[in-house]
Coordinates of C-alpha atoms in Angstrom, one line a residue:
Chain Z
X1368 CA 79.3 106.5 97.5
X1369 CA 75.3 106.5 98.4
X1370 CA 74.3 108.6 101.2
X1371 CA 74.1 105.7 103.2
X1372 CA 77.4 104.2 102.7
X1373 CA 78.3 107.2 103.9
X1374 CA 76.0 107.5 106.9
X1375 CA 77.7 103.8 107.9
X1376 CA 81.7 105.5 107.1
X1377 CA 80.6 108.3 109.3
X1378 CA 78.8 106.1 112.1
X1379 CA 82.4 104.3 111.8
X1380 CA 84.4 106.9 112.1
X1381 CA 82.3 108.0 115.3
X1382 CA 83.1 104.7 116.6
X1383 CA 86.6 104.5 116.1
X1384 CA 87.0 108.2 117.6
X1385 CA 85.4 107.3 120.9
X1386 CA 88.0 104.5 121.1
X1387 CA 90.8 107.2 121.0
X1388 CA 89.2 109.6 123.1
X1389 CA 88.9 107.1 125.7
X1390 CA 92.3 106.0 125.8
X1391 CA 93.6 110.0 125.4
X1392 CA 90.8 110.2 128.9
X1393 CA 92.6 107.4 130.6
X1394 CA 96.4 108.4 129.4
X1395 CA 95.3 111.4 131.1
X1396 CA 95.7 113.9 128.2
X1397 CA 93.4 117.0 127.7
X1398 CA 90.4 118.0 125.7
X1399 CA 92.6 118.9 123.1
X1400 CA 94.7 115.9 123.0
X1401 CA 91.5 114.1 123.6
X1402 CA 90.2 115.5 120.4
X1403 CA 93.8 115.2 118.3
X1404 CA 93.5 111.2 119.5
X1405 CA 89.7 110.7 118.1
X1406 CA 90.4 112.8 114.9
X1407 CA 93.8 110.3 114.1
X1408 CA 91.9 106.9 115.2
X1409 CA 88.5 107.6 113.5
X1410 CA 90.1 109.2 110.1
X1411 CA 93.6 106.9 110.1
X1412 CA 92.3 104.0 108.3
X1413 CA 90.7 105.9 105.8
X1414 CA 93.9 108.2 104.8
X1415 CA 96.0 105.0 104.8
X1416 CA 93.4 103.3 102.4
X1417 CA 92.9 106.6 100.2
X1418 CA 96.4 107.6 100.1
X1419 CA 97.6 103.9 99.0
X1420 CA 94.3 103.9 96.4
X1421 CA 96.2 106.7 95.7
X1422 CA 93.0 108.1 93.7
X1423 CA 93.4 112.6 94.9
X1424 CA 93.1 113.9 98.0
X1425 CA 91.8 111.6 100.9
X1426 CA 88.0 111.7 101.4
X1427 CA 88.6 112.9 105.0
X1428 CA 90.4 116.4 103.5
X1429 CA 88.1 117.1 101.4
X1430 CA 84.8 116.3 102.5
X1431 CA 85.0 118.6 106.3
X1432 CA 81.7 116.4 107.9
X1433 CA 84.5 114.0 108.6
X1434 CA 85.9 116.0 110.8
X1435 CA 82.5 116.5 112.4
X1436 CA 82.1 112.5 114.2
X1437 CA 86.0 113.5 116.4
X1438 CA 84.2 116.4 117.4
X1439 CA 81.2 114.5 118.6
X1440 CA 83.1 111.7 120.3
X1441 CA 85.5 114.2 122.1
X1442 CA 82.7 116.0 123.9
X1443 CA 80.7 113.0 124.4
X1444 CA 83.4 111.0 125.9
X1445 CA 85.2 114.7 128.0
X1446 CA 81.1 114.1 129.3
X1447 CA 81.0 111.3 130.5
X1448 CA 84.2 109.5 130.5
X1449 CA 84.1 110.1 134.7
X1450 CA 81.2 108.2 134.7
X1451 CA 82.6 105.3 133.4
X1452 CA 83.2 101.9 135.4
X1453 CA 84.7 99.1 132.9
X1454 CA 86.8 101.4 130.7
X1455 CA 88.7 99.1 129.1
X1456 CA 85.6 96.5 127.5
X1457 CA 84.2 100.1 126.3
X1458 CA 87.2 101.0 124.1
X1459 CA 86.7 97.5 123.1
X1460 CA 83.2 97.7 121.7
X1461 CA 83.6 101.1 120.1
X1462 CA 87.1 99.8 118.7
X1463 CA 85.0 96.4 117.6
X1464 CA 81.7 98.5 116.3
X1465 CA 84.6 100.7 114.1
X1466 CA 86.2 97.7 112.7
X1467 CA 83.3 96.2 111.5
X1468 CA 81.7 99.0 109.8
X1469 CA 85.2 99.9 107.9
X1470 CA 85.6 96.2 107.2
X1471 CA 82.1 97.2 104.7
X1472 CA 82.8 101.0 103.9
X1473 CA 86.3 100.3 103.6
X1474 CA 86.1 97.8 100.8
X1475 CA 83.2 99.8 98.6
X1476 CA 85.6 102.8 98.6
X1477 CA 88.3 100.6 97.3
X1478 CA 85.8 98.9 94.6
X1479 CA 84.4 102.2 93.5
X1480 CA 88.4 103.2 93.1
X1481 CA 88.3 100.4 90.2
X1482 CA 90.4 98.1 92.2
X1483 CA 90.0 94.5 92.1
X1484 CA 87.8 92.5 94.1
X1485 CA 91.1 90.8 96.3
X1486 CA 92.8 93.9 96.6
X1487 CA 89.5 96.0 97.5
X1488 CA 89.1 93.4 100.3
X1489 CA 92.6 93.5 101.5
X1490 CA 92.4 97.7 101.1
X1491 CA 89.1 97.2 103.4
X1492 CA 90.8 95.0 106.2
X1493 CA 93.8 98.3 106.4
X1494 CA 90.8 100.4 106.7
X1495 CA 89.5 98.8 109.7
X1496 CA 92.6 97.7 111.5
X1497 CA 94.5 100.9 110.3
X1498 CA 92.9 103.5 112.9
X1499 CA 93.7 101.1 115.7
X1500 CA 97.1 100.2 115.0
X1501 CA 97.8 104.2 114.6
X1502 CA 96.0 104.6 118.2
X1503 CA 98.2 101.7 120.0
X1504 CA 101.6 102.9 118.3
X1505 CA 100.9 106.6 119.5
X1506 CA 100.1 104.7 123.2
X1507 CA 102.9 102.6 123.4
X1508 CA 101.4 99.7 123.0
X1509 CA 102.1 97.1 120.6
X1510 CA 99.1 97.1 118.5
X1511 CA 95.8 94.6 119.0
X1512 CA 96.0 93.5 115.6
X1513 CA 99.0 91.7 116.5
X1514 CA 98.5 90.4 120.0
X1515 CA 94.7 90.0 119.8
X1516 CA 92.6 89.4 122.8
X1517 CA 89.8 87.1 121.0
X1518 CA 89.9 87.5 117.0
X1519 CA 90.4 90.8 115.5
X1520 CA 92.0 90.2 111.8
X1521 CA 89.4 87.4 110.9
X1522 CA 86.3 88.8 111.9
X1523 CA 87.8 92.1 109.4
X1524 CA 89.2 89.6 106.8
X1525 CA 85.9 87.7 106.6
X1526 CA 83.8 91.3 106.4
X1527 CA 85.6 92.6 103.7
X1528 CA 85.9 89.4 101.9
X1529 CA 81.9 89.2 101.9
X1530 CA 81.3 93.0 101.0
X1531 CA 84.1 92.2 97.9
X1532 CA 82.2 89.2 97.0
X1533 CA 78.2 90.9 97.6
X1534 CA 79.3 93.5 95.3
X1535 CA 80.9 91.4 92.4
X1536 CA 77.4 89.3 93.1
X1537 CA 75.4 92.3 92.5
X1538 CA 74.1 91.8 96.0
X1539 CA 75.3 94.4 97.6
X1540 CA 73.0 96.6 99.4
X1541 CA 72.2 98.6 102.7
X1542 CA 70.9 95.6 104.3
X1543 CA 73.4 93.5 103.2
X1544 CA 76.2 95.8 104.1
X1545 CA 74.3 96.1 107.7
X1546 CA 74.6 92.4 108.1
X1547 CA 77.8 91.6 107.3
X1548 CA 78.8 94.9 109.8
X1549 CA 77.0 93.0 112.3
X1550 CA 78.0 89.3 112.2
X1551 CA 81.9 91.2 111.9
X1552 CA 81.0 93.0 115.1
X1553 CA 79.4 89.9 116.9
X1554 CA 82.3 87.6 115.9
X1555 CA 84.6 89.7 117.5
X1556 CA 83.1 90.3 120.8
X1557 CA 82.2 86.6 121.0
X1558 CA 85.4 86.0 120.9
X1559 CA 86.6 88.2 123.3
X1560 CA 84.3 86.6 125.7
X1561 CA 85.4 83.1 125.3
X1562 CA 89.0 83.9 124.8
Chain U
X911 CA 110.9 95.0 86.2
X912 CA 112.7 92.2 84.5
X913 CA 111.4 89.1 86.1
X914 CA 114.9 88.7 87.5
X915 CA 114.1 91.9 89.4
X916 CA 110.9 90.1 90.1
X917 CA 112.4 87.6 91.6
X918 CA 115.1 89.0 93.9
X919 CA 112.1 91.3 95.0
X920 CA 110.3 89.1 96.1
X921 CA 113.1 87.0 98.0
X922 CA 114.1 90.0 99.5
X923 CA 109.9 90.2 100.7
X924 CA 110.3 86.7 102.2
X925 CA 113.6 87.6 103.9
X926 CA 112.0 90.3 105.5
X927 CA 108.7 88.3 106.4
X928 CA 111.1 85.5 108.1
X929 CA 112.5 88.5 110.5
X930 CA 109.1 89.7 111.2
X931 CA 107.6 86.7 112.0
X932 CA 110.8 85.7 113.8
X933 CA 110.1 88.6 115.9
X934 CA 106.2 88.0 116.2
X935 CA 107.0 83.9 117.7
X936 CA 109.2 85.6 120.0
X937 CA 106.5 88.4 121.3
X938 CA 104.1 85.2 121.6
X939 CA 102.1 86.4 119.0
X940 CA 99.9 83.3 117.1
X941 CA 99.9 82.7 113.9
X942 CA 97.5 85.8 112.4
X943 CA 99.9 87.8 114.1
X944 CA 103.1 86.1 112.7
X945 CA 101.7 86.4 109.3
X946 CA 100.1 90.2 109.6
X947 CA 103.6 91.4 111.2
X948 CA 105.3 89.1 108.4
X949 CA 103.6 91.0 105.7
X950 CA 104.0 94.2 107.1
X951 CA 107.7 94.0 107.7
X952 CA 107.8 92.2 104.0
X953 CA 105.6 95.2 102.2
X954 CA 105.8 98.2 103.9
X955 CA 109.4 99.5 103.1
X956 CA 108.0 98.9 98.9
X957 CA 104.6 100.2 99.6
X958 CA 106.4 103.5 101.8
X959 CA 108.3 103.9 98.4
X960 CA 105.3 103.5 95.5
X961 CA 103.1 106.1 97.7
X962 CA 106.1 108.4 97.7
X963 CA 107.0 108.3 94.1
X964 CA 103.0 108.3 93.3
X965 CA 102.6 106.5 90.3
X966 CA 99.3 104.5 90.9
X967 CA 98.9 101.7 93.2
X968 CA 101.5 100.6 95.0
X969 CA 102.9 96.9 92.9
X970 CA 102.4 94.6 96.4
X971 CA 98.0 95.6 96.0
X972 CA 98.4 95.3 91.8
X973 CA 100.3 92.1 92.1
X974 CA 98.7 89.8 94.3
X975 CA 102.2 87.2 94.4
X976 CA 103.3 89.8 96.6
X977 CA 101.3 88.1 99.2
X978 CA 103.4 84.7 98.4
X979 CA 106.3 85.7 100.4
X980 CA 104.7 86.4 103.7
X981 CA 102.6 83.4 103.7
X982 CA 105.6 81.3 103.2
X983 CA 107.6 82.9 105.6
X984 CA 104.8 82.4 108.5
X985 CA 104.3 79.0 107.7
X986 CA 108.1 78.0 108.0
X987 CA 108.9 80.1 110.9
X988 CA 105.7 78.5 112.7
X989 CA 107.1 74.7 112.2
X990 CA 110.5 75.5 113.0
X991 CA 110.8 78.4 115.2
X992 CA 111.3 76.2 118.4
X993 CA 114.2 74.6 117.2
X994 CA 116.0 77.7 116.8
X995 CA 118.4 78.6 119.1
X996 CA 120.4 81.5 118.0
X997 CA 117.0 83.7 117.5
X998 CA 118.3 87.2 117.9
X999 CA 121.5 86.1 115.3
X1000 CA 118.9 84.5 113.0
X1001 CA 116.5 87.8 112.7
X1002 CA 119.2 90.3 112.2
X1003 CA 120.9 87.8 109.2
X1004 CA 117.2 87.4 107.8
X1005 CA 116.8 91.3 108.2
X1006 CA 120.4 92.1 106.4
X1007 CA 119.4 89.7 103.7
X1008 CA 116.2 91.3 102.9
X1009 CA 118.2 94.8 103.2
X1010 CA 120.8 93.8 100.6
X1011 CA 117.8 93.1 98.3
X1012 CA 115.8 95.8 98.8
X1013 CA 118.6 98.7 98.4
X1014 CA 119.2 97.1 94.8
X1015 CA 115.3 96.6 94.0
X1016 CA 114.1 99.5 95.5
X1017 CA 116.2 101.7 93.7
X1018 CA 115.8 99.9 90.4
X1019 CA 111.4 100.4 90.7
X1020 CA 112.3 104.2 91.4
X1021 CA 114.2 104.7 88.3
X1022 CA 111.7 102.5 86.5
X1023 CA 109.2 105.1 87.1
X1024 CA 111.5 107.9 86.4
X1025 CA 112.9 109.3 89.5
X1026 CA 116.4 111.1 88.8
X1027 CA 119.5 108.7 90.1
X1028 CA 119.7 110.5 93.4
X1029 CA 116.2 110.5 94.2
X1030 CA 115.8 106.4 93.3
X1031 CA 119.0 105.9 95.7
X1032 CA 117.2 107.9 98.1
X1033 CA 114.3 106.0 97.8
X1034 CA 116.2 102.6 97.6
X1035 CA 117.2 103.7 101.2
X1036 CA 113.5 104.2 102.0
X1037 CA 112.6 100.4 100.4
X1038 CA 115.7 98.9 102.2
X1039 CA 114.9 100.2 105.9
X1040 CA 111.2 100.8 105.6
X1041 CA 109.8 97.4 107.0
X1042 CA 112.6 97.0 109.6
X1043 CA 111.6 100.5 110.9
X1044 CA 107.5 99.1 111.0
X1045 CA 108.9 95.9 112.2
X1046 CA 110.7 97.7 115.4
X1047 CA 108.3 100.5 115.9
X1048 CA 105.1 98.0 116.1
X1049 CA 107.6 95.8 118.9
X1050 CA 108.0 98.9 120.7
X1051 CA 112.2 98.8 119.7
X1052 CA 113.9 102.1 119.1
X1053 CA 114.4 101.4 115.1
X1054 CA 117.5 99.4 114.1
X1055 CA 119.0 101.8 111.8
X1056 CA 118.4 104.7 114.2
X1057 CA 120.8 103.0 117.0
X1058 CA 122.4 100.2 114.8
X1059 CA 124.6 97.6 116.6
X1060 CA 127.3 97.3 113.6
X1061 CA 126.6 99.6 110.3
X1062 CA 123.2 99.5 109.1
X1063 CA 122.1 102.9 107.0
X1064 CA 125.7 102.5 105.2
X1065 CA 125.4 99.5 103.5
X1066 CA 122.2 100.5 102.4
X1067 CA 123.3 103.6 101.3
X1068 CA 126.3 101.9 99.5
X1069 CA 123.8 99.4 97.7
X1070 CA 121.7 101.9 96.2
X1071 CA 123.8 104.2 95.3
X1072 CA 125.9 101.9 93.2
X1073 CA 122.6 100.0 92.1
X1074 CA 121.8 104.0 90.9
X1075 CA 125.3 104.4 89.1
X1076 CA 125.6 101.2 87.2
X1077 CA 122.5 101.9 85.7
X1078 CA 123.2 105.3 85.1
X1079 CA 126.3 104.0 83.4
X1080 CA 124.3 101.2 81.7
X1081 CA 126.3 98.1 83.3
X1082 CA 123.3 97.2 85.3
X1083 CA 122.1 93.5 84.7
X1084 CA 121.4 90.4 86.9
X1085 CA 124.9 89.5 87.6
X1086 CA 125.7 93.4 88.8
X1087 CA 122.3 93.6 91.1
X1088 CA 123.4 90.0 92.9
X1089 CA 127.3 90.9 93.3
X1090 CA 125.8 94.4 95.0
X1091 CA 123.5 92.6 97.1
X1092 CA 126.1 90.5 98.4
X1093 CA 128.3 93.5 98.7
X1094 CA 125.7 94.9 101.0
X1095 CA 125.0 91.8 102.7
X1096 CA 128.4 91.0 103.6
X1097 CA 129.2 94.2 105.0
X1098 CA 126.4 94.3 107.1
X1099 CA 127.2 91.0 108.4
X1100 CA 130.8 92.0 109.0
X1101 CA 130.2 95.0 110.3
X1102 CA 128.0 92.9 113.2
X1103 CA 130.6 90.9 114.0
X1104 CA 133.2 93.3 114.4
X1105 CA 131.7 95.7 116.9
Chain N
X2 CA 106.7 128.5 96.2
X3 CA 108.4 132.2 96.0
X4 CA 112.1 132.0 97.0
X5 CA 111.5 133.5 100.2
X6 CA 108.7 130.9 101.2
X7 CA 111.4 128.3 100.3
X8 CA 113.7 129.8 102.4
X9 CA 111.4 130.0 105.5
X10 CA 110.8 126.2 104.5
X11 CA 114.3 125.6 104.8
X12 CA 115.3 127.1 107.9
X13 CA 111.7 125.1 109.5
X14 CA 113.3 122.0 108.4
X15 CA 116.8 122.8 110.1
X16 CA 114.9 123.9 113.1
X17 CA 113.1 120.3 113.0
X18 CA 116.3 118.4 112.0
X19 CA 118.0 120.0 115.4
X20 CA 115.4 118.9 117.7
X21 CA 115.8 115.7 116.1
X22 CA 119.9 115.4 116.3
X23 CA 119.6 116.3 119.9
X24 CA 117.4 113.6 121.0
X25 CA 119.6 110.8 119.2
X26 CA 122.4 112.4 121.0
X27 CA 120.7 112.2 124.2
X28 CA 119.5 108.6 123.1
X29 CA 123.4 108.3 122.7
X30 CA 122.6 107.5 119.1
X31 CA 126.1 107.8 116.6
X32 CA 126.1 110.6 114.1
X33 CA 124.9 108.5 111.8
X34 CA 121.9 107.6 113.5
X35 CA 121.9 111.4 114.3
X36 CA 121.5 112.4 110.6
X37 CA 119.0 110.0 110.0
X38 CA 116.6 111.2 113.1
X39 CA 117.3 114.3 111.8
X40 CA 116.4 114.1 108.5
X41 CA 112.9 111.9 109.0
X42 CA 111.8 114.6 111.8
X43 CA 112.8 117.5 109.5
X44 CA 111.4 116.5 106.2
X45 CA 108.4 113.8 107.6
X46 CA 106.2 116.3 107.9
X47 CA 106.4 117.5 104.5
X48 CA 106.5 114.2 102.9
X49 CA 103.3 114.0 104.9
X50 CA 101.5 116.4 103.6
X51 CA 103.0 115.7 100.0
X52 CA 102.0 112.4 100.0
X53 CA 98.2 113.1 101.5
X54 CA 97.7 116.2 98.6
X55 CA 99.0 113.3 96.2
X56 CA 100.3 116.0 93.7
X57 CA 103.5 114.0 92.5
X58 CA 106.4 113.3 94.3
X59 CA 106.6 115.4 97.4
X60 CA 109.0 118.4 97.2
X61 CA 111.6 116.8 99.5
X62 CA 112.4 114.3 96.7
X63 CA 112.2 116.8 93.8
X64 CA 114.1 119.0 95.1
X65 CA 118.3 118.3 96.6
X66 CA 118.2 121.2 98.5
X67 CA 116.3 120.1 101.5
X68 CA 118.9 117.2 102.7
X69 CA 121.3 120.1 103.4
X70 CA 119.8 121.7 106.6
X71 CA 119.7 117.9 108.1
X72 CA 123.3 117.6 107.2
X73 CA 124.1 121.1 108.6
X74 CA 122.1 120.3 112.0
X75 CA 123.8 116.9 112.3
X76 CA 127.1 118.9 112.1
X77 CA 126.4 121.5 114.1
X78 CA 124.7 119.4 116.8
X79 CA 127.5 116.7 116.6
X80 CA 130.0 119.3 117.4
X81 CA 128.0 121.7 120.1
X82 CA 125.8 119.0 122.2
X83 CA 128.8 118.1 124.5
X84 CA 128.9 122.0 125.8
X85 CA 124.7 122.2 126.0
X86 CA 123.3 122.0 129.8
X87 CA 119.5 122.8 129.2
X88 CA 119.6 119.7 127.0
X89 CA 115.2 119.4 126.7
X90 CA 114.6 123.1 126.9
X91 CA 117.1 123.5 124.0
X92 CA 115.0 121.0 122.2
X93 CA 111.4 122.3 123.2
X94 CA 112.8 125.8 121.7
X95 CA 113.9 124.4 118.4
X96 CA 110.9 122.5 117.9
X97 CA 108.8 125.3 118.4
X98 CA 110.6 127.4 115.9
X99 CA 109.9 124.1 113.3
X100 CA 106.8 123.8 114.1
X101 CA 105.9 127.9 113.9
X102 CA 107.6 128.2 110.6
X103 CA 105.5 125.2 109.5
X104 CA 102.3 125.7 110.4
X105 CA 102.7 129.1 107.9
X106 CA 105.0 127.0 105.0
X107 CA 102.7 123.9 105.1
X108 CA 99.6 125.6 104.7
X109 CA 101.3 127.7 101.8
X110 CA 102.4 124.2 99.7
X111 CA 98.8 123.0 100.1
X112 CA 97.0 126.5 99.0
X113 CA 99.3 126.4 96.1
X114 CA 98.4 122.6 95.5
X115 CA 95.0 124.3 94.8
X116 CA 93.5 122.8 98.3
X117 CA 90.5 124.8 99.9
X118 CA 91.1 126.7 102.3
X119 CA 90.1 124.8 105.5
X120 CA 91.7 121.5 104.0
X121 CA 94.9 123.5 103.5
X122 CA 94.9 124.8 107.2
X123 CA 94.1 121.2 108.4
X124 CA 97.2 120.0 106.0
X125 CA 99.4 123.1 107.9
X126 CA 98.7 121.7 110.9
X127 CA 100.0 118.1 109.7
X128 CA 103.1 119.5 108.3
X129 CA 103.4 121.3 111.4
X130 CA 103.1 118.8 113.9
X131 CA 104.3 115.7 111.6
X132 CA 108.1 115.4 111.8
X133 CA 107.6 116.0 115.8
X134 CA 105.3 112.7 116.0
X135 CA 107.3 110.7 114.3
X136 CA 110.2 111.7 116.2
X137 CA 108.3 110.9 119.4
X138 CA 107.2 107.5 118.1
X139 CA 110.1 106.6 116.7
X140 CA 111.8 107.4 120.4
X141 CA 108.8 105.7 122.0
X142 CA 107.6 108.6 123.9
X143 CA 103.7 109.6 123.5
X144 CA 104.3 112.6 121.0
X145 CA 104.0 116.2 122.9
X146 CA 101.0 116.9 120.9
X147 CA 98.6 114.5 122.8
X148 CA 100.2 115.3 125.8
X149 CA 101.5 118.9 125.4
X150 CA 103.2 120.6 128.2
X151 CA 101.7 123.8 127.4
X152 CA 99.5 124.6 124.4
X153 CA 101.2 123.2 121.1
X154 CA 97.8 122.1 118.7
X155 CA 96.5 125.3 119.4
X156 CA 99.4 127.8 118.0
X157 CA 99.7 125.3 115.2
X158 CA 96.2 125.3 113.6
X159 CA 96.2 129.1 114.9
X160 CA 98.9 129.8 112.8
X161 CA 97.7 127.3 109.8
X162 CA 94.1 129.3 110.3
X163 CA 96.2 132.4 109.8
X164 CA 97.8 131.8 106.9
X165 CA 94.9 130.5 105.2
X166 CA 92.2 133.5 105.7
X167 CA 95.5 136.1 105.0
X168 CA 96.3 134.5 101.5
X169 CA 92.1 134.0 100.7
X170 CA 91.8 137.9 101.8
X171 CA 95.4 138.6 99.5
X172 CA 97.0 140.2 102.3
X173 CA 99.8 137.6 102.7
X174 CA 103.1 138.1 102.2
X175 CA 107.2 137.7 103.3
X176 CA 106.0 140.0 106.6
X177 CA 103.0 139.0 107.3
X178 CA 104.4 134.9 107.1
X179 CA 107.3 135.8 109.0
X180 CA 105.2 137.6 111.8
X181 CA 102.4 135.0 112.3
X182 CA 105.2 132.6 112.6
X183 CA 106.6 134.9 115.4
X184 CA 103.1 134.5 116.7
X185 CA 102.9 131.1 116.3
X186 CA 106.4 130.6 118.3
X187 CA 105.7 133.0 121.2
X188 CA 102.1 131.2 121.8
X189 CA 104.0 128.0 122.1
X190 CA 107.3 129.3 124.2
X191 CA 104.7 131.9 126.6
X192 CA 102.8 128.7 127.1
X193 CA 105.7 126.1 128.0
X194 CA 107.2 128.9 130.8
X195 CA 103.3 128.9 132.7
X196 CA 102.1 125.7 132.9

């Protein structure tokens, strides 16, 4: 993977670690369990994808900067979590930014695996929904994926279906990894608004 | 696999799908949600069991019919779910149908890819309560098998190992894997009735 | 794995299997559903890790011997819980003695899967505290390591850290294991008693 596919997995896995520090902040849990919350959220997807690729060791274990984003989001979030007013639309827009940039990362990784273009999409939609779902079972919640506020599994869907189909293209680049990340990510808050 | 295999596989993949969408109309989940739990419940217990016996990817990413099943499933439970009235009798006869299939399949695909008999029972187990287990821990249930109203990990038990044994002993063929399916359907059902 | 590695192994996975036969007694699980708890919290942690270093089938498969100390615990707790009165601390203690002899075994299995050394103390960590979060999910309780009472991270990846730099420096071996595990389990225990 270029360096900035990996910038974009990493900005992802920042993301999605924030979302599971936040909720560790407002389930009341400690730095530590704060930290334990991120690292599962932000690296989950990834694991699941890597270990069903089933291509070695996960990226996550063997490559330690992905262990560096939890650490980030952790602090940030111990930081500033008190200063906080509408908790609950953050961890949505850190959950949503996550999502979308896993729905793109998600599906190259599965591409450069050598699988084919429906299963690298499908691999790319567990990426993104696969840190979440792991975050809401550990919180006792049923997972969003299933009980979405607004659209969640589209919005993924439709992003790793376009990063499958840029690449087979030959289209594929930054910017056009970028993009779809983006129109996933506005999709979904749109419709959380008008939901 | 045989494409007899293939084919009670993949029932036993739409049984399961029926009871996870049956449990997803219930939770007032829509349609995406029927369908993702459908597939989960439909997949998981045979993708739990190809990452564990790691040979390659698991057969429900190589083989896109996998996806068939759960499709199906959602679409019929959405058009006729509100003229069921015996829901919670429906699921768990859905559930012991895809059970009865998967302890005969599951342990057949493990001894396909070499796994000693005990090990492929084992792992016929695995296949036979995998999804149920998702199924229940996404809806926030203590699992099924784990506090079973009636037997549950028996029959299973019962159907792989036999499934395990008659091919060990060579008698395996299509007639065998039905009669122990039924075997493990029936007392399943039996056993709910009776306690 | 040396014979006496194994053995530590072993008596970590009967340690596991109690805690988990004690809570599906106290769930008023049958033994059945006793075993089965059992076995998943004493051998997921493992099969974790197995599956994550994807170096074959994990070792739980491969090898018979591990469904004995989740039979013996079944037993043993099956016959004794009835006469127990500190019914949680009972189960704190054993899980602390699983999760001690762990955090040493686990990071052993992935140094001698040929796994660097911080990705082997990471992977410790995730035997260590594996079969104890699925046991918590599965019993729909937020597992202990988000929300310890008392340290319980900490001693893990202390222990896991351990291991690690003592086999790198060649200074590992049936003492020093046995003694960080000691460590490991009186960090854990000292901690529980003062906060």
């Amino acid at each position: 993977m270029a360096w900035t596919s990996l910038a974009l997995d990493l900005l992802g896995v920042f993301f999605f670690a924030v979302s599971g520090s936040l909720l560790a902040v407002r389930r009341e849990f400690d730095i530590v369990g704060s930290l334990l919350l991120g690292t599962c959220v932000g690296l989950g997807g990834g694991i699941l994808r890597d270990v069903i690729i089933d291509a070695g060791v996960p990226r996550a274990f063997d490559s330690p900067i992905y262990l560096v984003p939890p650490v980030v989001a952790a602090v940030v979030v111990y930081f500033f979590a008190h200063a906080v007013q509408r908790f609950h639309n953050l961890l949505l827009t850190f959950d949503a930014a996550g999502m979308a940039l896993f729905s793109v990362t998600g599906t190259l990784v599965a591409l450069a695996a050598g699988m084919n273009p429906t299963a690298a999409a499908i691999l790319g939609v567990v990426t993104a929904v696969g840190g979440g779902v792991i975050r809401d079972v550990v919180a006792n919640d049923v997972p969003q994926i299933f009980r979405a506020r607004g659209l969640y599994a589209i919005p993924a869907l439709i992003g790793a279906a376009l990063t499958s189909l840029a690449s087979w293209a030959g289209w594929f680049g930054v910017g056009t990894g970028t993009a779809i990340a983006a129109v996933v990510f506005a999709l979904r808050m749109v419709s959380l608004r008008y939901r």
